[in-house]
Amino acid sequence: MTRASLDKQPREVAAMFDKVAARYDLTNDVLSLGQDRVWRKAVARAVDARPGERVLDLAAGTGTSSLPFASAGAFTVPCDFSLGMLREGKRREPWLPFTAGDATKLPFADGVFDAVTISFGLRNVQDTDAALRELLRVTKPGGRVVICEFSHPTWEPFRKVYTEYLMRALPSVAEAVSSNPEAYVYLAESIRAWPDQPALARRLQDAGWTKVAWRDLSGGIVALHRGFAA
């Protein structure tokens, strides 16, 4: 298995990420022209993790996204369904409590987290709505969700250029730096097929989240959605 299809069968997606784990962070840094660091900082500010809080970082991969929350003093649980990603993360950061888990059937009790977050992973879940409901289930009343995901550029001329980059340049660049360039063909296709900002906001509301809002990053290449548990 070198890539997944857009029906997002969990085994296919997990196997694909297993194959790219070792160079995943480096590849993302190159493909995003370093913007991934800016996006991670924006997520950290939005989550606003505090000492003594519990934070779930879903689709955490190697745990790079979890480090800001842990550094803020929160008990942070990096969770992912790719065992290859978790093994690589545990090798790098053995002190983090890496946990294997499916976004649609999380291995946690109800209402245990003050904040839940997922960056660039919701797009790869087979049942998005089930994952949003599961995130709500494990969040305390008054707790918050932050979703960072690729979205749709808001300026039409830029959107066309960006789409060209996704479908043509991205796979070519990935071939030079990734251990599994075929995976990035799937990633480009999944980004193009993902709903826009208002549509994702509606799905959050339908799942039961309240006070849902979003803001665009990098001209809408990425959107940061936030909501609260009632």
PDB file of C-alpha atoms in Angstrom:
ATOM      1  CA  MET A   1       0.000   0.000   0.000  1.00  0.00           C
ATOM      2  CA  THR A   2       1.637   3.229  -1.166  1.00  0.00           C
ATOM      3  CA  ARG A   3      -1.297   5.617  -0.962  1.00  0.00           C
ATOM      4  CA  ALA A   4      -4.902   5.777   0.153  1.00  0.00           C
ATOM      5  CA  SER A   5      -8.018   6.424  -1.883  1.00  0.00           C
ATOM      6  CA  LEU A   6     -10.560   9.149  -1.234  1.00  0.00           C
ATOM      7  CA  ASP A   7     -12.998   6.733   0.406  1.00  0.00           C
ATOM      8  CA  LYS A   8     -10.448   6.885   3.270  1.00  0.00           C
ATOM      9  CA  GLN A   9     -10.450   3.283   4.417  1.00  0.00           C
ATOM     10  CA  PRO A  10      -8.731   3.429   7.831  1.00  0.00           C
ATOM     11  CA  ARG A  11      -6.268   0.618   7.087  1.00  0.00           C
ATOM     12  CA  GLU A  12      -5.183   2.252   3.849  1.00  0.00           C
ATOM     13  CA  VAL A  13      -4.717   5.683   5.412  1.00  0.00           C
ATOM     14  CA  ALA A  14      -2.846   4.278   8.429  1.00  0.00           C
ATOM     15  CA  ALA A  15      -0.570   2.199   6.205  1.00  0.00           C
ATOM     16  CA  MET A  16       0.175   5.227   4.054  1.00  0.00           C
ATOM     17  CA  PHE A  17       1.172   7.320   7.060  1.00  0.00           C
ATOM     18  CA  ASP A  18       3.248   4.446   8.467  1.00  0.00           C
ATOM     19  CA  LYS A  19       5.384   4.671   5.339  1.00  0.00           C
ATOM     20  CA  VAL A  20       6.017   8.427   5.555  1.00  0.00           C
ATOM     21  CA  ALA A  21       6.561   8.688   9.330  1.00  0.00           C
ATOM     22  CA  ALA A  22      10.351   9.029   9.348  1.00  0.00           C
ATOM     23  CA  ARG A  23      10.468  12.097   7.073  1.00  0.00           C
ATOM     24  CA  TYR A  24       6.942  13.403   7.532  1.00  0.00           C
ATOM     25  CA  ASP A  25       7.787  16.590   9.449  1.00  0.00           C
ATOM     26  CA  LEU A  26      10.657  17.490   7.115  1.00  0.00           C
ATOM     27  CA  THR A  27       8.517  16.930   4.030  1.00  0.00           C
ATOM     28  CA  ASN A  28       5.703  19.092   5.396  1.00  0.00           C
ATOM     29  CA  ASP A  29       8.152  21.881   6.167  1.00  0.00           C
ATOM     30  CA  VAL A  30       9.468  21.829   2.593  1.00  0.00           C
ATOM     31  CA  LEU A  31       6.080  21.520   0.890  1.00  0.00           C
ATOM     32  CA  SER A  32       4.525  24.339   2.931  1.00  0.00           C
ATOM     33  CA  LEU A  33       7.567  26.588   2.429  1.00  0.00           C
ATOM     34  CA  GLY A  34       7.914  26.775   6.212  1.00  0.00           C
ATOM     35  CA  GLN A  35       4.329  27.930   6.736  1.00  0.00           C
ATOM     36  CA  ASP A  36       3.561  24.836   8.831  1.00  0.00           C
ATOM     37  CA  ARG A  37       5.509  26.428  11.690  1.00  0.00           C
ATOM     38  CA  VAL A  38       3.338  29.538  11.502  1.00  0.00           C
ATOM     39  CA  TRP A  39       0.205  27.387  11.517  1.00  0.00           C
ATOM     40  CA  ARG A  40       1.372  25.399  14.558  1.00  0.00           C
ATOM     41  CA  LYS A  41       1.946  28.628  16.484  1.00  0.00           C
ATOM     42  CA  ALA A  42      -1.560  29.799  15.586  1.00  0.00           C
ATOM     43  CA  VAL A  43      -2.987  26.505  16.862  1.00  0.00           C
ATOM     44  CA  ALA A  44      -1.052  26.822  20.123  1.00  0.00           C
ATOM     45  CA  ARG A  45      -2.460  30.326  20.667  1.00  0.00           C
ATOM     46  CA  ALA A  46      -6.003  29.191  19.876  1.00  0.00           C
ATOM     47  CA  VAL A  47      -5.848  26.148  22.178  1.00  0.00           C
ATOM     48  CA  ASP A  48      -4.307  28.308  24.913  1.00  0.00           C
ATOM     49  CA  ALA A  49      -3.239  25.301  26.994  1.00  0.00           C
ATOM     50  CA  ARG A  50      -2.669  26.037  30.665  1.00  0.00           C
ATOM     51  CA  PRO A  51      -0.905  24.274  33.546  1.00  0.00           C
ATOM     52  CA  GLY A  52      -3.018  21.490  34.998  1.00  0.00           C
ATOM     53  CA  GLU A  53      -5.317  21.162  31.977  1.00  0.00           C
ATOM     54  CA  ARG A  54      -5.742  18.005  29.946  1.00  0.00           C
ATOM     55  CA  VAL A  55      -5.323  18.336  26.193  1.00  0.00           C
ATOM     56  CA  LEU A  56      -6.031  15.723  23.540  1.00  0.00           C
ATOM     57  CA  ASP A  57      -3.993  16.166  20.372  1.00  0.00           C
ATOM     58  CA  LEU A  58      -5.700  13.922  17.842  1.00  0.00           C
ATOM     59  CA  ALA A  59      -3.901  12.844  14.658  1.00  0.00           C
ATOM     60  CA  ALA A  60      -0.747  13.975  16.439  1.00  0.00           C
ATOM     61  CA  GLY A  61       1.551  11.888  14.273  1.00  0.00           C
ATOM     62  CA  THR A  62       5.077  12.113  15.638  1.00  0.00           C
ATOM     63  CA  GLY A  63       3.999  14.516  18.369  1.00  0.00           C
ATOM     64  CA  THR A  64       5.456  17.708  16.928  1.00  0.00           C
ATOM     65  CA  SER A  65       2.065  19.392  17.256  1.00  0.00           C
ATOM     66  CA  SER A  66       1.780  18.286  20.915  1.00  0.00           C
ATOM     67  CA  LEU A  67       4.951  19.902  22.191  1.00  0.00           C
ATOM     68  CA  PRO A  68       3.595  23.470  22.622  1.00  0.00           C
ATOM     69  CA  PHE A  69       0.728  22.231  24.813  1.00  0.00           C
ATOM     70  CA  ALA A  70       3.020  20.115  26.965  1.00  0.00           C
ATOM     71  CA  SER A  71       5.498  22.989  27.243  1.00  0.00           C
ATOM     72  CA  ALA A  72       2.662  25.183  28.561  1.00  0.00           C
ATOM     73  CA  GLY A  73       2.204  22.745  31.456  1.00  0.00           C
ATOM     74  CA  ALA A  74      -0.849  20.846  30.223  1.00  0.00           C
ATOM     75  CA  PHE A  75      -1.044  17.070  30.458  1.00  0.00           C
ATOM     76  CA  THR A  76      -1.033  16.344  26.728  1.00  0.00           C
ATOM     77  CA  VAL A  77      -2.049  13.087  25.062  1.00  0.00           C
ATOM     78  CA  PRO A  78      -0.851  12.654  21.464  1.00  0.00           C
ATOM     79  CA  CYS A  79      -3.227  10.208  19.764  1.00  0.00           C
ATOM     80  CA  ASP A  80      -3.004   8.699  16.283  1.00  0.00           C
ATOM     81  CA  PHE A  81      -4.084   5.574  14.430  1.00  0.00           C
ATOM     82  CA  SER A  82      -0.799   5.198  12.542  1.00  0.00           C
ATOM     83  CA  LEU A  83       1.459   2.936  14.606  1.00  0.00           C
ATOM     84  CA  GLY A  84       4.388   3.968  12.450  1.00  0.00           C
ATOM     85  CA  MET A  85       3.858   7.608  13.391  1.00  0.00           C
ATOM     86  CA  LEU A  86       3.485   6.718  17.072  1.00  0.00           C
ATOM     87  CA  ARG A  87       6.674   4.653  17.067  1.00  0.00           C
ATOM     88  CA  GLU A  88       8.619   7.489  15.455  1.00  0.00           C
ATOM     89  CA  GLY A  89       7.143   9.962  17.943  1.00  0.00           C
ATOM     90  CA  LYS A  90       7.993   7.744  20.912  1.00  0.00           C
ATOM     91  CA  ARG A  91      11.550   7.442  19.634  1.00  0.00           C
ATOM     92  CA  ARG A  92      11.884  11.234  19.522  1.00  0.00           C
ATOM     93  CA  GLU A  93       9.882  12.177  22.629  1.00  0.00           C
ATOM     94  CA  PRO A  94       9.734   9.104  24.916  1.00  0.00           C
ATOM     95  CA  TRP A  95       8.217  11.113  27.773  1.00  0.00           C
ATOM     96  CA  LEU A  96       4.969  11.889  25.915  1.00  0.00           C
ATOM     97  CA  PRO A  97       2.051   9.449  26.491  1.00  0.00           C
ATOM     98  CA  PHE A  98       1.513   8.452  22.857  1.00  0.00           C
ATOM     99  CA  THR A  99      -1.790   6.593  22.464  1.00  0.00           C
ATOM    100  CA  ALA A 100      -3.167   4.563  19.562  1.00  0.00           C
ATOM    101  CA  GLY A 101      -6.746   5.476  18.751  1.00  0.00           C
ATOM    102  CA  ASP A 102      -9.375   5.787  16.032  1.00  0.00           C
ATOM    103  CA  ALA A 103     -10.925   9.257  15.773  1.00  0.00           C
ATOM    104  CA  THR A 104     -14.403   7.741  15.455  1.00  0.00           C
ATOM    105  CA  LYS A 105     -14.003   5.490  18.530  1.00  0.00           C
ATOM    106  CA  LEU A 106     -11.689   7.275  20.942  1.00  0.00           C
ATOM    107  CA  PRO A 107     -10.271   5.200  23.826  1.00  0.00           C
ATOM    108  CA  PHE A 108     -11.145   7.789  26.482  1.00  0.00           C
ATOM    109  CA  ALA A 109     -13.954   8.289  28.987  1.00  0.00           C
ATOM    110  CA  ASP A 110     -16.582  11.005  28.633  1.00  0.00           C
ATOM    111  CA  GLY A 111     -15.666  14.572  29.539  1.00  0.00           C
ATOM    112  CA  VAL A 112     -12.004  14.134  30.472  1.00  0.00           C
ATOM    113  CA  PHE A 113     -10.298  16.826  28.377  1.00  0.00           C
ATOM    114  CA  ASP A 114     -10.295  20.598  28.797  1.00  0.00           C
ATOM    115  CA  ALA A 115      -9.305  21.039  25.160  1.00  0.00           C
ATOM    116  CA  VAL A 116      -9.227  18.806  22.096  1.00  0.00           C
ATOM    117  CA  THR A 117      -7.455  19.648  18.884  1.00  0.00           C
ATOM    118  CA  ILE A 118      -6.656  18.088  15.532  1.00  0.00           C
ATOM    119  CA  SER A 119      -4.336  19.556  12.907  1.00  0.00           C
ATOM    120  CA  PHE A 120      -4.386  18.347   9.308  1.00  0.00           C
ATOM    121  CA  GLY A 121      -5.957  15.062  10.321  1.00  0.00           C
ATOM    122  CA  LEU A 122      -9.722  15.463  10.220  1.00  0.00           C
ATOM    123  CA  ARG A 123      -9.550  15.412   6.425  1.00  0.00           C
ATOM    124  CA  ASN A 124      -8.193  11.856   6.582  1.00  0.00           C
ATOM    125  CA  VAL A 125     -10.932  10.426   8.807  1.00  0.00           C
ATOM    126  CA  GLN A 126     -13.463   8.241   7.038  1.00  0.00           C
ATOM    127  CA  ASP A 127     -16.453   9.586   9.021  1.00  0.00           C
ATOM    128  CA  THR A 128     -15.862  13.269   9.775  1.00  0.00           C
ATOM    129  CA  ASP A 129     -19.133  13.773  11.620  1.00  0.00           C
ATOM    130  CA  ALA A 130     -18.550  10.780  13.899  1.00  0.00           C
ATOM    131  CA  ALA A 131     -15.110  12.159  14.757  1.00  0.00           C
ATOM    132  CA  LEU A 132     -16.559  15.576  15.626  1.00  0.00           C
ATOM    133  CA  ARG A 133     -19.110  13.910  17.910  1.00  0.00           C
ATOM    134  CA  GLU A 134     -16.400  11.811  19.553  1.00  0.00           C
ATOM    135  CA  LEU A 135     -14.294  14.885  20.219  1.00  0.00           C
ATOM    136  CA  LEU A 136     -17.305  16.469  21.870  1.00  0.00           C
ATOM    137  CA  ARG A 137     -17.951  13.348  23.946  1.00  0.00           C
ATOM    138  CA  VAL A 138     -14.491  13.380  25.529  1.00  0.00           C
ATOM    139  CA  THR A 139     -14.518  17.147  26.202  1.00  0.00           C
ATOM    140  CA  LYS A 140     -15.599  18.644  29.526  1.00  0.00           C
ATOM    141  CA  PRO A 141     -18.571  21.042  29.538  1.00  0.00           C
ATOM    142  CA  GLY A 142     -17.173  24.448  28.664  1.00  0.00           C
ATOM    143  CA  GLY A 143     -14.130  22.860  27.036  1.00  0.00           C
ATOM    144  CA  ARG A 144     -12.941  23.804  23.592  1.00  0.00           C
ATOM    145  CA  VAL A 145     -12.064  22.295  20.235  1.00  0.00           C
ATOM    146  CA  VAL A 146      -9.547  23.714  17.765  1.00  0.00           C
ATOM    147  CA  ILE A 147      -9.342  22.290  14.267  1.00  0.00           C
ATOM    148  CA  CYS A 148      -6.573  23.326  11.912  1.00  0.00           C
ATOM    149  CA  GLU A 149      -7.136  22.030   8.410  1.00  0.00           C
ATOM    150  CA  PHE A 150      -6.377  22.848   4.812  1.00  0.00           C
ATOM    151  CA  SER A 151      -9.220  24.824   3.285  1.00  0.00           C
ATOM    152  CA  HIS A 152     -10.093  26.996   0.298  1.00  0.00           C
ATOM    153  CA  PRO A 153      -8.254  30.250  -0.512  1.00  0.00           C
ATOM    154  CA  THR A 154     -10.666  33.152  -0.405  1.00  0.00           C
ATOM    155  CA  TRP A 155      -9.225  35.099  -3.381  1.00  0.00           C
ATOM    156  CA  GLU A 156     -10.291  33.457  -6.650  1.00  0.00           C
ATOM    157  CA  PRO A 157      -7.102  34.138  -8.707  1.00  0.00           C
ATOM    158  CA  PHE A 158      -4.933  32.770  -5.897  1.00  0.00           C
ATOM    159  CA  ARG A 159      -7.233  29.748  -5.527  1.00  0.00           C
ATOM    160  CA  LYS A 160      -6.543  28.754  -9.127  1.00  0.00           C
ATOM    161  CA  VAL A 161      -2.776  29.059  -8.685  1.00  0.00           C
ATOM    162  CA  TYR A 162      -2.949  27.102  -5.432  1.00  0.00           C
ATOM    163  CA  THR A 163      -4.944  24.286  -7.028  1.00  0.00           C
ATOM    164  CA  GLU A 164      -2.350  24.022  -9.783  1.00  0.00           C
ATOM    165  CA  TYR A 165       0.386  23.756  -7.159  1.00  0.00           C
ATOM    166  CA  LEU A 166      -1.491  21.040  -5.291  1.00  0.00           C
ATOM    167  CA  MET A 167      -2.107  18.804  -8.264  1.00  0.00           C
ATOM    168  CA  ARG A 168       1.126  19.337 -10.190  1.00  0.00           C
ATOM    169  CA  ALA A 169       3.975  20.826  -8.181  1.00  0.00           C
ATOM    170  CA  LEU A 170       3.284  19.219  -4.794  1.00  0.00           C
ATOM    171  CA  PRO A 171       3.714  15.593  -5.956  1.00  0.00           C
ATOM    172  CA  SER A 172       6.879  16.543  -7.826  1.00  0.00           C
ATOM    173  CA  VAL A 173       8.422  18.243  -4.797  1.00  0.00           C
ATOM    174  CA  ALA A 174       7.333  15.343  -2.581  1.00  0.00           C
ATOM    175  CA  GLU A 175       9.163  12.930  -4.850  1.00  0.00           C
ATOM    176  CA  ALA A 176      12.420  14.710  -4.034  1.00  0.00           C
ATOM    177  CA  VAL A 177      12.017  14.830  -0.244  1.00  0.00           C
ATOM    178  CA  SER A 178       9.462  12.221   0.851  1.00  0.00           C
ATOM    179  CA  SER A 179       9.969   8.539   1.573  1.00  0.00           C
ATOM    180  CA  ASN A 180       6.607   7.877  -0.137  1.00  0.00           C
ATOM    181  CA  PRO A 181       5.745  10.539  -2.733  1.00  0.00           C
ATOM    182  CA  GLU A 182       2.599   8.661  -3.823  1.00  0.00           C
ATOM    183  CA  ALA A 183       1.093   9.514  -0.440  1.00  0.00           C
ATOM    184  CA  TYR A 184       1.218  13.189  -1.334  1.00  0.00           C
ATOM    185  CA  VAL A 185      -0.859  12.608  -4.458  1.00  0.00           C
ATOM    186  CA  TYR A 186      -3.623  11.388  -2.132  1.00  0.00           C
ATOM    187  CA  LEU A 187      -3.045  14.341   0.192  1.00  0.00           C
ATOM    188  CA  ALA A 188      -3.373  16.802  -2.687  1.00  0.00           C
ATOM    189  CA  GLU A 189      -6.590  15.142  -3.840  1.00  0.00           C
ATOM    190  CA  SER A 190      -8.028  15.084  -0.329  1.00  0.00           C
ATOM    191  CA  ILE A 191      -7.284  18.797   0.156  1.00  0.00           C
ATOM    192  CA  ARG A 192      -9.051  19.689  -3.073  1.00  0.00           C
ATOM    193  CA  ALA A 193     -12.109  17.599  -2.107  1.00  0.00           C
ATOM    194  CA  TRP A 194     -12.385  18.988   1.445  1.00  0.00           C
ATOM    195  CA  PRO A 195     -15.357  21.269   2.319  1.00  0.00           C
ATOM    196  CA  ASP A 196     -14.853  25.009   2.587  1.00  0.00           C
ATOM    197  CA  GLN A 197     -14.810  27.051   5.789  1.00  0.00           C
ATOM    198  CA  PRO A 198     -18.573  27.647   6.239  1.00  0.00           C
ATOM    199  CA  ALA A 199     -19.364  24.003   5.456  1.00  0.00           C
ATOM    200  CA  LEU A 200     -16.988  22.717   8.131  1.00  0.00           C
ATOM    201  CA  ALA A 201     -18.428  25.211  10.617  1.00  0.00           C
ATOM    202  CA  ARG A 202     -21.910  23.824   9.954  1.00  0.00           C
ATOM    203  CA  ARG A 203     -20.679  20.277  10.549  1.00  0.00           C
ATOM    204  CA  LEU A 204     -19.219  21.326  13.885  1.00  0.00           C
ATOM    205  CA  GLN A 205     -22.541  22.865  14.867  1.00  0.00           C
ATOM    206  CA  ASP A 206     -24.453  19.780  13.725  1.00  0.00           C
ATOM    207  CA  ALA A 207     -22.175  17.643  15.896  1.00  0.00           C
ATOM    208  CA  GLY A 208     -23.194  19.699  18.942  1.00  0.00           C
ATOM    209  CA  TRP A 209     -20.403  22.247  19.290  1.00  0.00           C
ATOM    210  CA  THR A 210     -21.452  25.805  20.198  1.00  0.00           C
ATOM    211  CA  LYS A 211     -20.051  29.290  19.490  1.00  0.00           C
ATOM    212  CA  VAL A 212     -18.376  27.966  16.350  1.00  0.00           C
ATOM    213  CA  ALA A 213     -16.135  30.407  14.502  1.00  0.00           C
ATOM    214  CA  TRP A 214     -13.166  30.308  12.173  1.00  0.00           C
ATOM    215  CA  ARG A 215     -10.388  32.450  10.831  1.00  0.00           C
ATOM    216  CA  ASP A 216      -8.265  32.036   7.739  1.00  0.00           C
ATOM    217  CA  LEU A 217      -4.512  31.566   7.734  1.00  0.00           C
ATOM    218  CA  SER A 218      -2.279  32.164   4.706  1.00  0.00           C
ATOM    219  CA  GLY A 219      -5.147  33.560   2.653  1.00  0.00           C
ATOM    220  CA  GLY A 220      -7.420  30.612   3.350  1.00  0.00           C
ATOM    221  CA  ILE A 221      -4.953  27.863   2.453  1.00  0.00           C
ATOM    222  CA  VAL A 222      -5.573  26.820   6.044  1.00  0.00           C
ATOM    223  CA  ALA A 223      -8.526  27.576   8.309  1.00  0.00           C
ATOM    224  CA  LEU A 224      -8.626  27.492  12.090  1.00  0.00           C
ATOM    225  CA  HIS A 225     -12.056  26.493  13.459  1.00  0.00           C
ATOM    226  CA  ARG A 226     -12.958  26.713  17.130  1.00  0.00           C
ATOM    227  CA  GLY A 227     -15.993  25.698  19.160  1.00  0.00           C
ATOM    228  CA  PHE A 228     -17.087  24.973  22.722  1.00  0.00           C
ATOM    229  CA  ALA A 229     -18.821  22.120  24.517  1.00  0.00           C
ATOM    230  CA  ALA A 230     -22.109  23.112  26.092  1.00  0.00           C
TER     231      ALA A 230
END
